[in-house]
Amino acid sequence: MIFTERERAYLESQSLGRMGTVDAKGRPQVRPLGFQLNDDGTIDIGGPELSRSQKWRNLEKNPEVSFVVDDLTPDEPGAVKPGWGRGVEIRGTAELITGHAPPAYGGAWFSDEVIRIHPRVVHAWHLDPDQLTRRAQVSA
């Protein structure tokens, strides 16, 4: 199990995350991106001319990636820690795929390239009242 039911539901309810990569000189880059959660727990990221982007070039040299999806907990009955932050951080390895249909959220202007994140560590916070934080090694 990569994600708990609550983590999966949260990720499926969101449309924007932030992906962190490192360039060849060790400088970090963080970009906001749309994403698609796949049934197998991987995450796909698309974009126009994706293979020409700095993030793609960074991942060619170093496939280690961090991806964060977060927001503020709604101030409503039953919410965990209303008004506080909540989210999921995924650390893993990126696979660069060409000749692949892009995620549906991008429409026709996305190129046929995908960055697929294979989670290794999942850290979630304020999604489950019975477990305020969860940090799990989900693959080797």
CSV table of C-alpha atoms in Angstrom, one decimal:
chain,number,residue,atom,x,y,z
A,1,MET,CA,0.0,0.0,0.0
A,2,ILE,CA,1.5,3.3,-1.1
A,3,PHE,CA,-1.2,5.6,0.1
A,4,THR,CA,-3.9,5.2,2.8
A,5,GLU,CA,-7.5,5.7,1.7
A,6,ARG,CA,-7.5,9.2,3.2
A,7,GLU,CA,-4.3,10.1,1.4
A,8,ARG,CA,-5.6,8.8,-1.9
A,9,ALA,CA,-8.9,10.7,-1.5
A,10,TYR,CA,-7.0,13.9,-0.6
A,11,LEU,CA,-4.7,13.6,-3.6
A,12,GLU,CA,-7.6,12.9,-6.0
A,13,SER,CA,-9.4,16.0,-4.7
A,14,GLN,CA,-6.4,18.3,-5.5
A,15,SER,CA,-5.2,19.5,-8.8
A,16,LEU,CA,-1.9,21.3,-8.0
A,17,GLY,CA,1.4,20.2,-6.4
A,18,ARG,CA,5.0,21.4,-6.2
A,19,MET,CA,7.8,19.3,-7.6
A,20,GLY,CA,11.4,19.8,-6.4
A,21,THR,CA,14.4,18.7,-8.4
A,22,VAL,CA,18.1,19.5,-8.3
A,23,ASP,CA,20.2,20.7,-11.3
A,24,ALA,CA,23.7,19.4,-12.3
A,25,LYS,CA,25.3,22.0,-10.0
A,26,GLY,CA,23.2,21.0,-7.0
A,27,ARG,CA,20.9,24.0,-7.2
A,28,PRO,CA,17.3,23.2,-6.2
A,29,GLN,CA,14.3,24.0,-8.5
A,30,VAL,CA,10.7,23.9,-7.3
A,31,ARG,CA,7.8,24.3,-9.7
A,32,PRO,CA,4.0,24.2,-9.3
A,33,LEU,CA,2.4,21.6,-11.5
A,34,GLY,CA,-0.8,19.8,-12.2
A,35,PHE,CA,-0.7,16.0,-11.6
A,36,GLN,CA,-2.5,12.8,-12.0
A,37,LEU,CA,-2.6,10.0,-9.4
A,38,ASN,CA,-2.5,6.6,-11.1
A,39,ASP,CA,-4.2,3.4,-9.8
A,40,ASP,CA,-0.8,1.9,-9.0
A,41,GLY,CA,0.2,4.8,-6.8
A,42,THR,CA,2.5,6.5,-9.2
A,43,ILE,CA,2.0,10.1,-10.1
A,44,ASP,CA,2.1,11.5,-13.7
A,45,ILE,CA,3.1,15.0,-14.6
A,46,GLY,CA,2.7,16.4,-18.1
A,47,GLY,CA,3.3,19.7,-19.9
A,48,PRO,CA,3.9,21.4,-23.2
A,49,GLU,CA,7.3,20.5,-24.6
A,50,LEU,CA,8.1,18.8,-21.3
A,51,SER,CA,11.4,17.3,-22.5
A,52,ARG,CA,12.7,20.8,-23.2
A,53,SER,CA,12.0,22.0,-19.6
A,54,GLN,CA,14.6,22.5,-16.9
A,55,LYS,CA,12.9,20.1,-14.7
A,56,TRP,CA,13.2,17.3,-17.3
A,57,ARG,CA,16.9,18.1,-17.8
A,58,ASN,CA,17.4,18.1,-14.0
A,59,LEU,CA,15.8,14.7,-13.7
A,60,GLU,CA,17.9,13.3,-16.6
A,61,LYS,CA,20.9,13.9,-14.4
A,62,ASN,CA,19.4,13.1,-11.0
A,63,PRO,CA,16.1,11.3,-10.9
A,64,GLU,CA,15.5,11.9,-7.2
A,65,VAL,CA,12.4,14.0,-6.7
A,66,SER,CA,10.2,15.4,-4.0
A,67,PHE,CA,6.5,16.3,-4.7
A,68,VAL,CA,4.2,18.1,-2.3
A,69,VAL,CA,0.5,18.6,-2.4
A,70,ASP,CA,-0.9,20.7,0.4
A,71,ASP,CA,-3.5,23.3,1.4
A,72,LEU,CA,-5.2,24.7,4.5
A,73,THR,CA,-7.6,22.4,6.3
A,74,PRO,CA,-11.1,23.7,5.8
A,75,ASP,CA,-12.7,25.4,8.8
A,76,GLU,CA,-15.7,23.0,8.9
A,77,PRO,CA,-17.1,20.4,11.3
A,78,GLY,CA,-15.2,17.2,11.2
A,79,ALA,CA,-12.1,18.6,9.7
A,80,VAL,CA,-8.8,17.7,11.2
A,81,LYS,CA,-7.1,20.7,12.7
A,82,PRO,CA,-9.3,23.4,11.0
A,83,GLY,CA,-7.3,26.3,9.6
A,84,TRP,CA,-4.0,24.4,9.9
A,85,GLY,CA,-2.0,23.1,7.0
A,86,ARG,CA,-2.5,19.5,5.6
A,87,GLY,CA,-1.0,17.6,2.8
A,88,VAL,CA,1.2,14.8,1.5
A,89,GLU,CA,4.9,14.8,0.6
A,90,ILE,CA,6.2,12.1,-1.7
A,91,ARG,CA,9.8,11.4,-2.2
A,92,GLY,CA,10.9,9.0,-4.9
A,93,THR,CA,12.4,8.5,-8.3
A,94,ALA,CA,11.2,10.1,-11.5
A,95,GLU,CA,10.9,8.1,-14.7
A,96,LEU,CA,11.0,10.1,-17.9
A,97,ILE,CA,8.7,8.7,-20.5
A,98,THR,CA,8.4,9.7,-24.2
A,99,GLY,CA,5.8,8.6,-26.7
A,100,HIS,CA,3.2,8.4,-23.9
A,101,ALA,CA,-0.2,10.0,-23.9
A,102,PRO,CA,-0.1,13.0,-21.4
A,103,PRO,CA,-2.4,13.2,-18.4
A,104,ALA,CA,-6.0,14.2,-19.4
A,105,TYR,CA,-5.9,17.4,-17.4
A,106,GLY,CA,-3.5,19.0,-19.9
A,107,GLY,CA,-5.6,18.8,-23.0
A,108,ALA,CA,-4.2,18.8,-26.5
A,109,TRP,CA,-1.5,21.3,-25.9
A,110,PHE,CA,0.6,18.9,-23.7
A,111,SER,CA,3.4,17.0,-25.4
A,112,ASP,CA,3.5,13.1,-25.5
A,113,GLU,CA,5.9,13.0,-22.6
A,114,VAL,CA,5.4,12.3,-18.9
A,115,ILE,CA,7.3,12.5,-15.7
A,116,ARG,CA,6.2,9.5,-13.7
A,117,ILE,CA,7.0,9.6,-9.9
A,118,HIS,CA,7.6,6.3,-8.2
A,119,PRO,CA,7.0,6.9,-4.5
A,120,ARG,CA,9.6,5.7,-2.0
A,121,VAL,CA,8.6,7.7,1.1
A,122,VAL,CA,5.2,9.2,1.9
A,123,HIS,CA,4.7,11.8,4.6
A,124,ALA,CA,1.2,12.9,5.3
A,125,TRP,CA,-0.2,15.4,7.9
A,126,HIS,CA,-3.6,16.4,9.3
A,127,LEU,CA,-5.6,14.2,6.9
A,128,ASP,CA,-6.7,11.6,9.4
A,129,PRO,CA,-8.0,12.4,13.0
A,130,ASP,CA,-6.8,9.0,14.2
A,131,GLN,CA,-3.3,9.5,12.8
A,132,LEU,CA,-2.3,13.1,12.6
A,133,THR,CA,0.9,12.4,10.8
A,134,ARG,CA,2.2,9.4,8.9
A,135,ARG,CA,5.6,8.8,7.5
A,136,ALA,CA,6.1,5.5,5.7
A,137,GLN,CA,8.8,3.9,3.6
A,138,VAL,CA,6.6,2.5,0.8
A,139,SER,CA,9.4,1.0,-1.5
A,140,ALA,CA,13.1,0.3,-1.4
